[in-house]
Coordinates of C-alpha atoms in Angstrom, one line a residue:
M1461 CA 0.0 0.0 0.0
A1462 CA 1.0 3.6 -0.5
Q1463 CA 2.5 5.3 2.5
G1464 CA 0.4 8.2 3.6
A1465 CA 1.2 11.4 5.5
P1466 CA -0.1 11.0 9.1
P1467 CA -2.8 13.6 9.7
F1468 CA -1.1 14.6 12.9
A1469 CA 2.3 15.0 11.3
R1470 CA 3.7 18.5 11.1
L1471 CA 3.6 20.1 7.7
T1472 CA 7.0 21.1 6.3
W1473 CA 7.6 24.9 6.0
P1474 CA 7.4 24.7 2.1
E1475 CA 4.0 23.1 2.5
R1476 CA 2.8 25.6 5.0
L1477 CA 3.9 28.5 2.8
A1478 CA 2.3 26.9 -0.2
W1479 CA -0.9 26.6 1.7
M1480 CA -0.6 30.3 2.7
V1481 CA -0.3 31.1 -1.1
C1482 CA -3.5 29.1 -1.7
A1483 CA -5.5 31.6 0.2
M1484 CA -4.2 34.6 -1.7
P1485 CA -6.1 34.4 -5.1
E1486 CA -9.5 34.7 -3.5
L1487 CA -8.5 37.8 -1.5
L1488 CA -6.9 39.2 -4.7
K1489 CA -10.2 38.7 -6.5
S1490 CA -12.2 40.1 -3.6
F1491 CA -10.0 43.3 -3.4
A1492 CA -10.2 43.9 -7.1
W1493 CA -13.9 43.2 -7.3
D1494 CA -15.2 44.8 -4.1
A1495 CA -13.0 47.9 -4.2
F1496 CA -13.2 48.7 -7.9
V1497 CA -15.9 47.0 -9.9
L1498 CA -19.0 48.9 -8.5
F1499 CA -17.2 52.2 -8.5
F1500 CA -15.6 51.6 -12.0
Y1501 CA -18.9 50.7 -13.7
A1502 CA -21.0 53.3 -11.8
Q1503 CA -18.7 56.4 -11.8
V1504 CA -16.3 55.8 -14.7
V1505 CA -18.1 53.6 -17.3
G1506 CA -21.4 55.2 -16.4
L1507 CA -23.6 52.1 -16.2
N1508 CA -26.9 52.8 -14.5
G1509 CA -27.0 51.9 -10.8
W1510 CA -30.1 49.6 -11.2
L1511 CA -28.3 47.7 -14.0
I1512 CA -25.1 47.4 -12.0
G1513 CA -27.1 45.9 -9.1
L1514 CA -28.8 43.5 -11.6
A1515 CA -25.6 42.4 -13.2
I1516 CA -23.7 41.7 -10.0
S1517 CA -26.7 40.0 -8.5
V1518 CA -27.1 37.7 -11.5
I1519 CA -23.3 36.9 -11.3
V1520 CA -23.5 36.1 -7.6
V1521 CA -26.6 34.0 -8.0
F1522 CA -24.9 31.8 -10.6
D1523 CA -21.8 31.7 -8.5
T1524 CA -23.9 30.7 -5.5
L1525 CA -25.5 27.8 -7.5
V1526 CA -22.1 26.6 -8.7
D1527 CA -20.3 26.6 -5.3
P1528 CA -22.3 23.7 -3.7
W1529 CA -21.7 21.6 -6.8
I1530 CA -18.0 22.3 -6.7
G1531 CA -17.8 21.4 -3.0
A1532 CA -19.7 18.2 -3.5
L1533 CA -17.7 17.3 -6.6
S1534 CA -14.4 17.9 -4.8
D1535 CA -15.5 15.6 -1.9
R1536 CA -16.6 12.8 -4.3
L1537 CA -14.2 13.1 -7.2
T1538 CA -12.2 9.9 -7.3
G1539 CA -9.9 8.2 -9.8
T1540 CA -8.5 11.4 -11.2
R1541 CA -4.8 11.7 -11.9
L1542 CA -4.5 15.1 -10.1
G1543 CA -6.6 14.2 -7.1
R1544 CA -10.1 15.4 -6.0
R1545 CA -9.0 18.9 -4.9
H1546 CA -6.2 19.7 -7.3
S1547 CA -8.0 18.6 -10.4
L1548 CA -10.5 21.5 -9.9
M1549 CA -7.8 23.9 -8.7
F1550 CA -5.7 23.6 -11.8
A1551 CA -8.8 23.9 -14.0
A1552 CA -9.7 27.2 -12.4
I1553 CA -6.6 29.1 -13.5
L1554 CA -7.3 30.1 -17.1
P1555 CA -11.0 31.0 -16.7
F1556 CA -10.3 33.3 -13.7
T1557 CA -7.3 35.1 -15.2
V1558 CA -9.1 35.8 -18.6
G1559 CA -12.4 36.8 -17.0
I1560 CA -11.0 39.3 -14.4
A1561 CA -8.7 40.9 -17.0
M1562 CA -11.7 41.5 -19.4
V1563 CA -14.0 42.8 -16.6
F1564 CA -11.7 45.9 -16.3
A1565 CA -11.3 46.4 -20.1
P1566 CA -14.8 47.2 -21.5
P1567 CA -14.6 48.9 -25.0
A1568 CA -15.5 52.5 -25.2
A1569 CA -18.8 53.9 -26.6
M1570 CA -20.9 50.9 -25.7
S1571 CA -24.6 51.2 -25.0
Q1572 CA -26.0 50.5 -21.6
M1573 CA -27.2 47.0 -22.6
Q1574 CA -23.8 46.3 -24.2
I1575 CA -22.0 47.3 -21.0
L1576 CA -24.4 45.2 -19.0
S1577 CA -23.7 42.2 -21.2
W1578 CA -19.9 42.7 -21.0
L1579 CA -20.0 42.9 -17.2
L1580 CA -22.3 39.9 -17.0
G1581 CA -20.3 37.6 -19.4
W1582 CA -16.8 38.3 -18.2
G1583 CA -17.8 38.7 -14.6
L1584 CA -19.5 35.3 -14.6
L1585 CA -16.3 33.7 -16.1
A1586 CA -14.1 35.4 -13.4
R1587 CA -16.3 34.6 -10.4
I1588 CA -17.1 31.0 -11.3
G1589 CA -13.5 30.4 -12.3
I1590 CA -12.2 31.5 -8.9
S1591 CA -14.8 29.3 -7.2
F1592 CA -13.2 26.3 -8.8
W1593 CA -10.1 27.3 -7.0
T1594 CA -11.3 28.6 -3.7
V1595 CA -13.8 25.9 -2.6
P1596 CA -11.5 22.9 -3.0
A1597 CA -8.4 24.9 -1.8
Y1598 CA -10.2 25.9 1.4
A1599 CA -11.4 22.3 2.0
L1600 CA -7.8 21.2 1.5
G1601 CA -6.9 23.2 4.6
G1602 CA -9.0 20.9 6.8
E1603 CA -7.3 17.9 5.4
L1604 CA -3.7 18.8 5.5
T1605 CA -3.6 18.1 9.2
S1606 CA -6.0 17.1 12.0
S1607 CA -3.7 18.3 14.7
E1608 CA -5.3 21.1 16.7
K1609 CA -2.1 23.0 17.1
E1610 CA -1.2 22.6 13.4
R1611 CA -4.7 23.7 12.3
R1612 CA -4.3 26.8 14.4
L1613 CA -1.1 27.5 12.5
V1614 CA -2.8 26.8 9.2
A1615 CA -5.5 29.3 10.1
V1616 CA -2.9 31.9 11.0
L1617 CA -1.0 31.4 7.8
R1618 CA -4.1 31.5 5.7
N1619 CA -4.9 34.9 7.1
L1620 CA -1.3 36.1 6.9
G1621 CA -1.6 35.3 3.2
N1622 CA -4.7 37.3 3.0
Q1623 CA -3.1 40.3 4.7
A1624 CA -0.1 40.1 2.5
I1625 CA -2.4 40.6 -0.5
I1626 CA -4.4 43.4 1.2
L1627 CA -1.2 45.1 2.2
S1628 CA 0.7 44.9 -1.1
V1629 CA -1.9 45.0 -3.9
P1630 CA -3.5 48.3 -2.8
A1631 CA -0.1 49.9 -2.5
V1632 CA 0.7 48.8 -6.1
A1633 CA -2.7 49.8 -7.3
F1634 CA -2.6 53.3 -6.0
S1635 CA 1.1 54.0 -6.6
V1636 CA 1.4 52.5 -10.1
F1637 CA -2.0 52.4 -11.7
F1638 CA -4.1 55.0 -9.9
A1639 CA -1.4 57.6 -9.3
H1640 CA -2.2 61.2 -9.8
R1641 CA -2.8 62.3 -13.4
P1642 CA -3.5 65.7 -14.8
G1643 CA -7.2 66.5 -15.3
F1644 CA -8.5 64.2 -12.6
T1645 CA -8.8 65.3 -9.0
R1646 CA -9.2 61.7 -8.0
P1647 CA -7.2 59.1 -10.1
Q1648 CA -9.9 56.5 -9.6
L1649 CA -12.2 58.6 -11.8
D1650 CA -9.7 58.2 -14.8
P1651 CA -10.7 55.3 -17.1
A1652 CA -7.1 54.8 -18.5
P1653 CA -5.6 52.8 -15.6
Y1654 CA -8.3 50.1 -15.3
P1655 CA -7.3 47.8 -18.2
G1656 CA -3.7 47.6 -17.0
F1657 CA -4.9 47.0 -13.4
G1658 CA -7.0 44.1 -14.6
L1659 CA -4.0 42.5 -16.4
F1660 CA -2.0 42.9 -13.2
V1661 CA -4.6 41.2 -11.1
A1662 CA -5.0 38.4 -13.7
G1663 CA -1.2 37.8 -14.0
L1664 CA -0.6 37.8 -10.2
G1665 CA -3.6 35.6 -9.5
G1666 CA -2.5 33.0 -12.1
L1667 CA 1.0 32.9 -10.7
L1668 CA -0.2 32.5 -7.1
M1669 CA -2.5 29.7 -8.2
V1670 CA 0.3 27.7 -9.9
I1671 CA 2.6 28.1 -6.9
G1672 CA -0.1 27.1 -4.3
A1673 CA -1.3 24.1 -6.3
L1674 CA 2.2 22.7 -7.0
G1675 CA 3.3 23.3 -3.4
T1676 CA 0.4 21.4 -1.8
Y1677 CA 0.0 18.7 -4.4
R1678 CA 2.3 16.0 -2.9
R1679 CA 0.9 16.3 0.6
A1680 CA -2.7 16.2 -0.6
R1681 CA -2.2 13.0 -2.7
M1682 CA -0.5 11.3 0.2
I1683 CA -3.4 12.1 2.5
E1684 CA -5.9 10.9 0.0
A1685 CA -4.0 7.6 -0.4
A1686 CA -4.2 7.1 3.4
E1687 CA -7.9 7.7 3.8
R1688 CA -10.1 5.0 5.1
H1689 CA -13.7 5.8 6.1
S1690 CA -15.9 4.1 8.6
P1691 CA -17.8 1.1 7.2
E1692 CA -20.8 2.3 9.1
A1693 CA -23.0 4.1 6.6
G1694 CA -24.0 7.6 7.6
P1695 CA -27.2 9.4 6.6
E1696 CA -25.7 10.5 3.4
A1697 CA -23.9 7.3 2.5
G1698 CA -26.1 6.5 -0.4
N1699 CA -26.0 10.1 -1.8
T1700 CA -22.9 10.0 -3.9
G1701 CA -24.1 11.8 -7.1
T1702 CA -22.8 15.1 -8.3
G1703 CA -25.8 16.1 -10.4
P1704 CA -27.8 19.3 -9.4
L1705 CA -30.6 17.4 -7.6
A1706 CA -28.2 15.1 -5.7
V1707 CA -26.1 18.1 -4.6
L1708 CA -29.3 20.0 -3.5
R1709 CA -30.4 17.0 -1.5
A1710 CA -27.0 16.8 0.1
L1711 CA -27.0 20.4 1.1
V1712 CA -30.5 20.2 2.6
Q1713 CA -29.5 17.0 4.4
S1714 CA -26.3 18.6 5.7
I1715 CA -28.2 21.3 7.5
R1716 CA -30.6 18.8 9.0
I1717 CA -27.9 16.3 10.0
T1718 CA -25.4 18.9 11.3
P1719 CA -27.2 22.1 12.3
N1720 CA -23.9 23.9 12.6
V1721 CA -23.6 23.8 8.8
G1722 CA -26.6 26.0 8.5
K1723 CA -25.4 28.4 11.1
L1724 CA -22.0 28.6 9.3
L1725 CA -23.9 29.5 6.1
A1726 CA -25.7 32.3 7.9
V1727 CA -22.6 33.6 9.6
A1728 CA -20.7 33.6 6.3
F1729 CA -23.5 35.5 4.7
L1730 CA -23.4 38.2 7.4
V1731 CA -19.6 38.3 7.4
L1732 CA -19.3 39.2 3.7
F1733 CA -22.4 41.3 3.8
V1734 CA -20.7 43.7 6.2
N1735 CA -17.3 43.4 4.6
S1736 CA -18.8 44.1 1.2
V1737 CA -20.7 47.1 2.5
I1738 CA -17.3 48.5 3.6
N1739 CA -15.3 47.3 0.6
Q1740 CA -17.7 48.0 -2.3
L1741 CA -18.6 51.4 -1.0
S1742 CA -15.3 52.4 0.4
L1743 CA -14.2 54.4 -2.6
H1744 CA -17.5 56.3 -2.5
L1745 CA -16.9 57.2 1.1
A1746 CA -13.3 58.0 0.6
T1747 CA -14.0 60.1 -2.4
Y1748 CA -17.1 62.0 -1.5
F1749 CA -17.8 61.6 2.3
W1750 CA -14.3 61.8 3.9
Q1751 CA -12.9 63.5 0.8
L1752 CA -9.5 61.9 1.1
D1753 CA -6.8 62.5 -1.5
Q1754 CA -5.1 59.7 -3.4
A1755 CA -2.5 59.2 -0.7
W1756 CA -5.0 58.4 2.1
T1757 CA -7.2 55.9 0.2
P1758 CA -4.6 53.1 0.1
R1759 CA -3.6 53.9 3.6
L1760 CA -7.0 53.0 4.9
L1761 CA -6.7 49.6 3.3
M1762 CA -3.2 49.1 4.6
A1763 CA -4.1 50.3 8.1
A1764 CA -6.7 47.5 8.5
T1765 CA -4.1 45.1 7.2
F1766 CA -1.5 46.1 9.8
G1767 CA -4.1 45.6 12.5
S1768 CA -4.9 42.1 11.2
I1769 CA -1.2 41.2 11.0
L1770 CA -0.9 42.2 14.7
A1771 CA -3.9 40.1 15.4
M1772 CA -2.2 37.0 13.9
L1773 CA 0.6 37.4 16.4
M1774 CA -1.8 37.8 19.3
A1775 CA -4.2 35.0 18.2
P1776 CA -2.5 32.2 20.2
L1777 CA -2.7 34.1 23.4
F1778 CA -6.2 35.3 22.7
L1779 CA -7.4 31.7 22.1
K1780 CA -5.8 30.7 25.4
L1781 CA -7.8 33.4 27.3
F1782 CA -11.1 32.8 25.5
S1783 CA -13.0 29.9 23.9
S1784 CA -13.3 30.0 20.2
R1785 CA -16.9 31.1 20.3
R1786 CA -16.3 33.9 22.9
A1787 CA -13.2 35.0 20.9
M1788 CA -15.3 35.4 17.8
V1789 CA -18.0 37.4 19.6
I1790 CA -15.5 39.8 21.1
G1791 CA -13.6 40.3 17.8
L1792 CA -16.8 40.8 15.9
S1793 CA -18.3 43.3 18.3
A1794 CA -15.2 45.4 18.3
F1795 CA -14.9 45.2 14.5
F1796 CA -18.5 46.5 14.0
T1797 CA -18.0 49.3 16.5
C1798 CA -15.0 50.6 14.7
Q1799 CA -16.7 50.5 11.3
A1800 CA -19.8 52.2 12.5
L1801 CA -17.7 55.0 14.3
A1802 CA -16.0 55.8 11.0
V1803 CA -19.4 56.9 9.7
V1804 CA -21.2 58.1 12.9
L1805 CA -18.5 60.6 13.9
P1806 CA -18.4 62.6 10.7
L1807 CA -22.2 62.5 10.5
S1808 CA -22.6 63.8 14.0
G1809 CA -20.0 66.6 13.5
L1810 CA -17.5 65.0 16.0
A1811 CA -14.9 64.2 13.4
P1812 CA -12.3 66.6 11.8
A1813 CA -13.5 68.3 8.7
A1814 CA -13.7 66.3 5.4
G1815 CA -10.7 66.7 3.2
T1816 CA -8.2 67.3 6.0
A1817 CA -5.3 65.1 7.0
A1818 CA -6.8 64.9 10.5
I1819 CA -9.9 62.9 9.2
G1820 CA -7.5 60.7 7.3
V1821 CA -5.7 59.9 10.5
L1822 CA -8.9 59.2 12.4
I1823 CA -10.3 56.9 9.7
A1824 CA -7.0 55.1 9.4
A1825 CA -6.9 54.6 13.2
L1826 CA -10.4 53.1 13.2
R1827 CA -9.5 50.9 10.3
F1828 CA -6.4 49.7 12.1
L1829 CA -8.4 48.8 15.2
G1830 CA -11.1 47.2 13.1
G1831 CA -8.5 45.1 11.3
L1832 CA -7.1 44.0 14.7
A1833 CA -10.5 43.1 15.9
Y1834 CA -11.4 41.2 12.7
G1835 CA -8.2 39.3 12.8
L1836 CA -8.9 38.1 16.3
Y1837 CA -12.3 36.8 15.1
V1838 CA -11.2 35.2 11.8
V1839 CA -8.6 32.7 13.2
P1840 CA -11.0 31.0 15.6
F1841 CA -13.6 31.1 12.8
N1842 CA -11.4 29.2 10.4
I1843 CA -10.7 26.6 13.1
V1844 CA -14.4 26.2 13.9
T1845 CA -15.1 25.8 10.2
Y1846 CA -12.8 22.9 9.9
E1847 CA -14.2 21.4 13.1
I1848 CA -17.7 21.6 11.6
G1849 CA -16.3 19.7 8.6
D1850 CA -15.0 17.0 11.0
E1851 CA -18.3 16.9 12.8
H1852 CA -20.2 16.5 9.5
E1853 CA -17.8 13.8 8.4
Y1854 CA -18.5 12.0 11.7
N1855 CA -22.3 12.3 11.1
T1856 CA -22.2 11.1 7.5
G1857 CA -19.3 8.8 7.3
R1858 CA -17.8 10.4 4.2
P1859 CA -15.4 13.3 3.4
A1860 CA -17.2 16.6 4.2
Q1861 CA -14.7 19.5 4.1
G1862 CA -15.6 20.4 0.5
T1863 CA -19.4 20.4 1.3
V1864 CA -18.9 22.5 4.4
A1865 CA -16.5 24.9 2.6
A1866 CA -19.1 25.2 -0.2
M1867 CA -21.8 26.1 2.3
M1868 CA -19.5 28.8 3.7
F1869 CA -18.8 30.2 0.3
V1870 CA -22.5 30.1 -0.6
G1871 CA -23.1 32.4 2.4
L1872 CA -20.2 34.6 1.3
Q1873 CA -21.5 34.9 -2.3
L1874 CA -25.0 35.7 -1.1
G1875 CA -23.7 38.4 1.3
S1876 CA -21.7 40.0 -1.5
G1877 CA -24.6 39.8 -3.9
A1878 CA -27.1 41.2 -1.5
V1879 CA -24.8 44.2 -0.9
A1880 CA -24.2 44.7 -4.6
L1881 CA -28.0 44.6 -5.3
L1882 CA -28.8 46.9 -2.4
A1883 CA -25.9 49.3 -3.1
G1884 CA -26.6 49.5 -6.8
S1885 CA -30.3 49.9 -6.3
F1886 CA -29.8 52.6 -3.6
L1887 CA -27.5 54.6 -5.8
G1888 CA -30.2 54.4 -8.5
L1889 CA -33.0 55.2 -6.0
I1890 CA -31.3 58.4 -4.8
A1891 CA -30.1 59.2 -8.3
F1892 CA -26.5 59.5 -7.1
P1893 CA -24.7 61.6 -9.8
V1894 CA -22.2 60.1 -12.1
G1895 CA -18.8 61.6 -12.9
L1896 CA -19.1 64.7 -10.8
S1897 CA -16.1 66.2 -9.0
V1898 CA -16.0 66.1 -5.2
E1899 CA -16.8 69.9 -5.0
A1900 CA -19.9 69.5 -7.3
M1901 CA -21.4 66.5 -5.6
P1902 CA -24.6 67.4 -3.6
Q1903 CA -23.9 67.0 0.1
G1904 CA -27.4 65.6 0.7
K1905 CA -26.7 62.7 -1.7
V1906 CA -23.4 61.9 0.1
E1907 CA -25.0 61.9 3.6
A1908 CA -27.9 59.7 2.4
L1909 CA -25.4 57.2 1.2
A1910 CA -23.5 57.4 4.5
W1911 CA -26.7 56.7 6.5
F1912 CA -27.5 53.8 4.3
I1913 CA -24.0 52.3 4.9
L1914 CA -24.3 52.8 8.7
A1915 CA -27.7 51.1 8.8
L1916 CA -26.5 48.0 7.0
I1917 CA -23.4 47.7 9.3
V1918 CA -25.4 48.0 12.5
V1919 CA -28.2 45.6 11.5
A1920 CA -26.0 42.9 10.0
G1921 CA -23.3 43.3 12.6
G1922 CA -25.7 42.8 15.5
A1923 CA -27.3 39.8 13.9
M1924 CA -23.9 38.2 13.2
A1925 CA -22.5 38.7 16.7
W1926 CA -25.6 37.0 18.2
L1927 CA -25.5 34.1 15.7
V1928 CA -21.8 33.3 16.4
S1929 CA -22.6 33.0 20.1
T1930 CA -25.0 30.1 19.3
F1931 CA -22.3 27.7 17.8
R1932 CA -22.0 24.5 19.7
I1933 CA -19.3 22.0 18.5
D1934 CA -19.5 18.3 19.7
A1935 CA -15.9 17.8 21.0
A1936 CA -16.4 14.0 21.3
K1937 CA -17.2 13.8 17.5
I1938 CA -14.1 15.8 16.7
A1939 CA -11.9 13.6 18.8
A1940 CA -13.4 10.5 17.2
I1941 CA -12.6 11.7 13.7
R1942 CA -9.1 12.6 14.6
S1943 CA -8.5 9.2 16.2
R1944 CA -10.0 7.5 13.1
R1945 CA -7.7 9.4 10.8
E1946 CA -4.7 8.6 12.9
G1947 CA -5.5 4.9 12.9
N1948 CA -6.2 4.9 9.1
S1949 CA -2.8 6.5 8.5
R1950 CA -1.0 4.0 10.7
S1951 CA -2.6 1.1 9.0
E1952 CA -1.3 2.4 5.7
S1953 CA 2.3 2.9 6.9

């Protein structure tokens, strides 16, 4: 028999770093999409707000429908030369890179319907392409090791990879592509840099995918070779199909069999809902509400990143002081408070004047504290997600990390889509002007948008903090799965 990698064995540092790289393409896509697509098509290309909301919602709905199928397929794919996770990961590279490059390169002088079709077509290719990478890659993190200590390191590395992208890519974007140009008070209003930026995102994303897939391939195949599952059939044992109806049944059953899976979906929805409110409308706030110059806009993104990096260093101590559930609640509550204050203080007249360096310092400080708080939440959240995957595997008697990862990403996609629909529709509802300079923009429109953002943060944030507090993980089931994996691996050695 082939010799497998023991699930409690330490990963080598090249494997750990390759796993860290695996997390980067999704964050690269999220930064490019959330920070620029809505603003680019609304304020630069001039697509009607209602049509933007429609386009992004359709893209997200399709993406949401595909994610569960990808998760189920990656759990059940057998007999492939590249393995159940990596077959899909390698297949994702070309569609994503082509799609994201074309999203940022619409031809000039198109009609509204032509622009809509362009965004729909290439946006679908990019978003579905990245899903074929992200869902199996995230599931892989739950299989690389079953060691609690090693999983904690895996979660920290994943988020350090995320922060490396958030720290470096905005700096490149605003120093190389969106640097100051004559004729534009804000470089993000200039259409010229966007195609080059899209090519940069595509090239970097493709490179990261290749490095991450190659670096984790050997370990993943060794683990797959060592797998032996309980002969006792679980409730899903007969449900091995990958067709749409079979996947739908599996998803419904997963929520019934393991209630934490349904809670995870809801938490993921609220997580990305709030993050998308912040990210997708951040350029609107920075440009028109806080009136920051081009130097401050990337600093806000980097300030949150520095906070999250500090959180990664603090996470081991934080998790010793608090349970995973309490750590998530504390981190989330502080995160939402910081995000709300960035809007409340200017609205109430308690912040420095818009357009000054002082308000830039204030917002950057709040973003730093928010990043710190979010980082303290996200490490235990990743650990809990893998534990839910273990719990569901115990309940069903079959691999489940892909299914659970898919449910998480369904929630993320729905959250992102809900914000895109609400934001695009709200911009259309209040007739937010297109292409105006900061000085010419009506203040009433800007304040209406700020109140809208604040309301979304408060409502979704409160619901999410409560929901996280209801997680209950069965420790006995987690221990049983770990023991079973360790025994399977030893029998293969």
